[in-house]
Every structure is written in structure tokens, then in C-alpha cells.
mmCIF file of C-alpha atoms in Angstrom:
data_model
loop_
_atom_site.group_PDB
_atom_site.id
_atom_site.type_symbol
_atom_site.label_atom_id
_atom_site.label_comp_id
_atom_site.label_asym_id
_atom_site.label_seq_id
_atom_site.Cartn_x
_atom_site.Cartn_y
_atom_site.Cartn_z
ATOM 1 C CA MET M 1 82.613 -18.749 57.133
ATOM 2 C CA THR M 2 84.025 -19.213 53.337
ATOM 3 C CA PRO M 3 82.237 -18.373 49.782
ATOM 4 C CA PRO M 4 80.079 -21.691 48.799
ATOM 5 C CA THR M 5 81.325 -24.726 46.706
ATOM 6 C CA GLU M 6 79.012 -27.202 45.509
ATOM 7 C CA PRO M 7 78.986 -29.443 47.469
ATOM 8 C CA ARG M 8 78.154 -26.893 50.601
ATOM 9 C CA ILE M 9 75.338 -25.883 48.093
ATOM 10 C CA LEU M 10 74.315 -30.057 47.797
ATOM 11 C CA LEU M 11 74.109 -29.476 51.492
ATOM 12 C CA ALA M 12 71.964 -26.920 51.446
ATOM 13 C CA GLN M 13 69.604 -28.390 49.272
ATOM 14 C CA ARG M 14 69.677 -31.440 51.633
ATOM 15 C CA ILE M 15 68.182 -29.370 54.601
ATOM 16 C CA GLU M 16 65.203 -27.939 52.872
ATOM 17 C CA GLN M 17 64.481 -30.828 51.615
ATOM 18 C CA ARG M 18 64.849 -32.090 55.531
ATOM 19 C CA ILE M 19 63.386 -29.180 57.041
ATOM 20 C CA ALA M 20 60.406 -30.353 54.711
ATOM 21 C CA ALA M 21 60.126 -33.889 56.161
ATOM 22 C CA LEU M 22 59.606 -33.087 59.162
ATOM 23 C CA ALA M 23 57.779 -29.679 58.660
ATOM 24 C CA LEU M 24 59.565 -27.336 61.018
ATOM 25 C CA GLU M 25 60.178 -23.998 61.363
ATOM 26 C CA TYR M 26 63.080 -22.218 60.370
ATOM 27 C CA ALA M 27 62.963 -20.929 64.281
ATOM 28 C CA GLU M 28 62.283 -24.661 65.465
ATOM 29 C CA VAL M 29 65.342 -25.583 63.409
ATOM 30 C CA CYS M 30 67.220 -22.952 65.402
ATOM 31 C CA ARG M 31 66.076 -23.935 68.585
ATOM 32 C CA ARG M 32 66.581 -27.147 68.475
ATOM 33 C CA ALA M 33 70.615 -27.076 67.519
ATOM 34 C CA ASP M 34 71.226 -23.847 69.375
ATOM 35 C CA ILE M 35 72.269 -22.012 66.100
ATOM 36 C CA SER M 36 71.442 -18.554 65.525
ATOM 37 C CA ASP M 37 68.307 -17.801 62.646
ATOM 38 C CA GLU M 38 71.982 -16.346 60.408
ATOM 39 C CA THR M 39 73.908 -19.141 61.513
ATOM 40 C CA LEU M 40 71.413 -21.052 59.767
ATOM 41 C CA GLY M 41 70.439 -18.877 56.829
ATOM 42 C CA LYS M 42 73.903 -18.929 55.858
ATOM 43 C CA ILE M 43 74.624 -22.639 55.723
ATOM 44 C CA ARG M 44 71.050 -22.648 53.897
ATOM 45 C CA LYS M 45 72.698 -20.373 51.200
ATOM 46 C CA GLY M 46 76.083 -22.922 51.470
ATOM 47 C CA MET M 47 78.272 -21.305 53.216
ATOM 48 C CA ARG M 48 80.160 -23.081 55.216
ATOM 49 C CA ALA M 49 80.579 -23.377 58.886
ATOM 50 C CA ARG M 50 82.366 -24.981 62.067
ATOM 51 C CA GLY M 51 81.748 -29.097 62.437
ATOM 52 C CA SER M 52 80.835 -28.283 66.255
ATOM 53 C CA THR M 53 77.510 -26.245 64.246
ATOM 54 C CA TYR M 54 77.036 -29.357 61.858
ATOM 55 C CA LEU M 55 77.039 -31.826 64.404
ATOM 56 C CA LYS M 56 74.238 -29.654 66.464
ATOM 57 C CA LEU M 57 72.056 -29.871 62.882
ATOM 58 C CA GLU M 58 72.527 -33.253 62.163
ATOM 59 C CA ARG M 59 70.927 -33.796 66.184
ATOM 60 C CA ALA M 60 68.313 -31.070 64.433
ATOM 61 C CA LEU M 61 67.658 -32.734 61.760
ATOM 62 C CA GLU M 62 67.207 -36.344 63.142
ATOM 63 C CA TRP M 63 70.122 -37.028 61.292
ATOM 64 C CA GLU M 64 73.160 -40.086 62.546
ATOM 65 C CA GLN M 65 75.925 -38.310 63.320
ATOM 66 C CA GLY M 66 78.333 -37.875 59.990
ATOM 67 C CA SER M 67 75.393 -37.084 57.747
ATOM 68 C CA VAL M 68 76.913 -33.956 56.478
ATOM 69 C CA ALA M 69 79.915 -35.023 56.595
ATOM 70 C CA ALA M 70 78.808 -37.801 54.205
ATOM 71 C CA ILE M 71 76.896 -34.953 51.826
ATOM 72 C CA LEU M 72 79.533 -33.235 51.172
ATOM 73 C CA GLU M 73 81.781 -36.406 50.407
ATOM 74 C CA GLY M 74 78.561 -36.718 47.356
ATOM 75 C CA GLY M 75 76.430 -38.892 49.790
ATOM 76 C CA GLU M 76 73.262 -39.042 51.218
ATOM 77 C CA PRO M 77 72.322 -38.222 54.899
ATOM 78 C CA THR M 78 71.021 -41.115 57.327
ATOM 79 C CA PRO M 79 68.027 -40.410 59.043
ATOM 80 C CA ARG M 80 67.007 -41.645 62.797
ATOM 81 C CA GLY M 81 65.196 -44.665 63.513
ATOM 82 C CA GLU M 82 62.113 -41.946 64.649
ATOM 83 C CA GLU M 83 61.168 -42.600 60.412
ATOM 84 C CA VAL M 84 59.836 -46.116 61.200
ATOM 85 C CA GLY M 85 55.964 -46.513 61.604
ATOM 86 C CA ARG M 86 54.442 -47.408 64.935
ATOM 87 C CA GLN M 87 53.305 -50.431 63.920
ATOM 88 C CA ALA M 88 53.396 -52.465 60.410
ATOM 89 C CA GLY M 89 52.519 -50.339 57.959
ATOM 90 C CA GLY M 90 51.059 -47.350 60.270
ATOM 91 C CA PRO M 91 52.259 -44.180 59.346
ATOM 92 C CA SER M 92 56.016 -42.539 59.809
ATOM 93 C CA LEU M 93 56.119 -39.423 62.169
ATOM 94 C CA THR M 94 57.674 -37.845 59.489
ATOM 95 C CA GLN M 95 53.766 -38.813 58.065
ATOM 96 C CA GLU M 96 51.911 -37.484 60.857
ATOM 97 C CA LEU M 97 53.924 -34.105 61.176
ATOM 98 C CA GLN M 98 53.330 -33.435 57.655
ATOM 99 C CA LEU M 99 49.460 -34.311 57.376
ATOM 100 C CA ALA M 100 48.815 -32.054 60.582
ATOM 101 C CA GLN M 101 51.035 -29.448 59.048
ATOM 102 C CA ARG M 102 48.573 -29.345 56.088
ATOM 103 C CA LEU M 103 46.035 -30.055 58.200
ATOM 104 C CA LEU M 104 46.657 -27.065 60.936
ATOM 105 C CA ALA M 105 47.267 -24.324 57.342
ATOM 106 C CA ALA M 106 43.992 -24.835 56.795
ATOM 107 C CA THR M 107 42.537 -24.643 60.012
ATOM 108 C CA VAL M 108 45.131 -21.220 60.733
ATOM 109 C CA ARG M 109 43.859 -19.706 56.906
ATOM 110 C CA GLU M 110 39.863 -20.103 58.462
ATOM 111 C CA MET M 111 39.979 -19.201 62.017
ATOM 112 C CA HIS M 112 42.587 -16.007 60.696
ATOM 113 C CA LEU M 113 45.772 -17.050 63.628
ATOM 114 C CA SER M 114 48.259 -15.110 63.871
ATOM 115 C CA PRO M 115 51.303 -15.859 63.156
ATOM 116 C CA GLU M 116 52.254 -16.058 66.863
ATOM 117 C CA GLU M 117 48.933 -18.310 67.209
ATOM 118 C CA ALA M 118 49.639 -20.420 64.623
ATOM 119 C CA ASP M 119 52.906 -21.027 65.999
ATOM 120 C CA GLU M 120 52.253 -22.303 69.137
ATOM 121 C CA VAL M 121 48.726 -24.201 68.063
ATOM 122 C CA TRP M 122 51.718 -25.866 65.684
ATOM 123 C CA ARG M 123 54.524 -26.556 68.425
ATOM 124 C CA ARG M 124 51.102 -27.791 71.035
ATOM 125 C CA VAL M 125 50.135 -30.430 67.982
ATOM 126 C CA ARG M 126 53.039 -31.292 67.346
ATOM 127 C CA LEU M 127 54.642 -32.413 71.616
ATOM 128 C CA GLU M 128 50.945 -34.095 71.362
ATOM 129 C CA ILE M 129 51.762 -36.374 68.097
ATOM 130 C CA GLU M 130 55.607 -36.984 69.267
ATOM 131 C CA ALA M 131 54.466 -37.908 72.831
ATOM 132 C CA THR M 132 52.048 -40.399 71.186
ATOM 133 C CA ASN M 133 54.872 -42.081 68.705
ATOM 134 C CA ARG M 134 57.020 -42.615 71.556
ATOM 135 C CA SER M 135 54.012 -44.031 73.774
ATOM 136 C CA HIS M 136 53.365 -46.293 71.113
ATOM 137 C CA ALA M 137 56.921 -47.618 69.929
ATOM 138 C CA PRO M 138 58.319 -50.546 70.774
ATOM 139 C CA ASP M 139 59.475 -51.393 74.661
ATOM 140 C CA THR M 140 62.955 -51.234 74.690
ATOM 141 C CA GLY M 141 63.471 -52.070 77.807
ATOM 142 C CA THR M 142 64.388 -48.936 78.816
ATOM 143 C CA ASP M 143 62.057 -46.656 81.132
ATOM 144 C CA ASN M 144 61.172 -43.730 78.916
ATOM 145 C CA ARG M 145 58.983 -41.508 81.805
ATOM 146 C CA ASN M 146 61.916 -38.507 81.427
ATOM 147 C CA ASP M 147 61.123 -38.699 77.134
ATOM 148 C CA ARG M 148 57.022 -37.830 77.685
ATOM 149 C CA ALA M 149 55.687 -34.930 77.533
ATOM 150 C CA VAL M 150 53.772 -33.890 80.664
#
């Protein structure tokens, strides 16, 4: 990795914003992208990474392919279609996850949960919200049985 430049600082800022918008933990981003926490940390500091790493990160952050390149060229990332609400005027998946994270934070404080317990509760809540969101998504004519959590 090479020292940071301005476009990569902008990329780091957009990544931080997206992680917050999706209400993800850094460990979850690393898991989704199949990258190390060290690699994510370097990218978050504005250091350059391999193209394949950026592709993995785009998938993990639910951006369309080419979003990292767009940011590095001064543009904006393109979120995948998952942010569309289940029903017209209904909350988006991102909004639901943000609300759940705020509620969970209050619950963790009230119940004095350990970080490990809190992570497990968040994982389960997130999976349930995502599964519910998928089950209420418009039917595209494809069989989504394998996409649902069990």
C-alpha cells in the first residue's frame, strides 16, 4: 500500500459514511468483504489497495461495481437497489437497521451486555430484519427460497 492522496481520503470518508449508514461493525465489513481488519484499517486511513480488494469492499458495502472508481474520480458511489422501501413510503432497509442499532445500543446499556453478547444480539437482529425485508420485497419471478434465513 502507498501513502494516501486526496482521492483516497475522499474514498475513506465515503466508506465511513456507508458503514454508518448500513449500521455495520467494522468486523462485519471485513467478514462480508473477506478482508483483514488491517486491510480495512489502511483503506480507512486513505491508503491504496488492490483492485480486487476494492471490488470486495463494494459488495460488502452494497455499492454497485465501479463505485470506488467513481469516488476516486471525484464522483459518488451508487448504492445497490436494496435501499428502496418495502412498500411505497415505507422505511428502507437502511433506515430499519439504523433504528434497530439505536434501540439495541440502549438495550445493551440497560442490560449491561458484554461486547460479545451485544455483537451476537446485533447479528441476530440484523439477519431477522434483512430476512423480513426480503420476504416483503416485490416478487421478481425468481425463486428466493435460498436467500431466506432459517
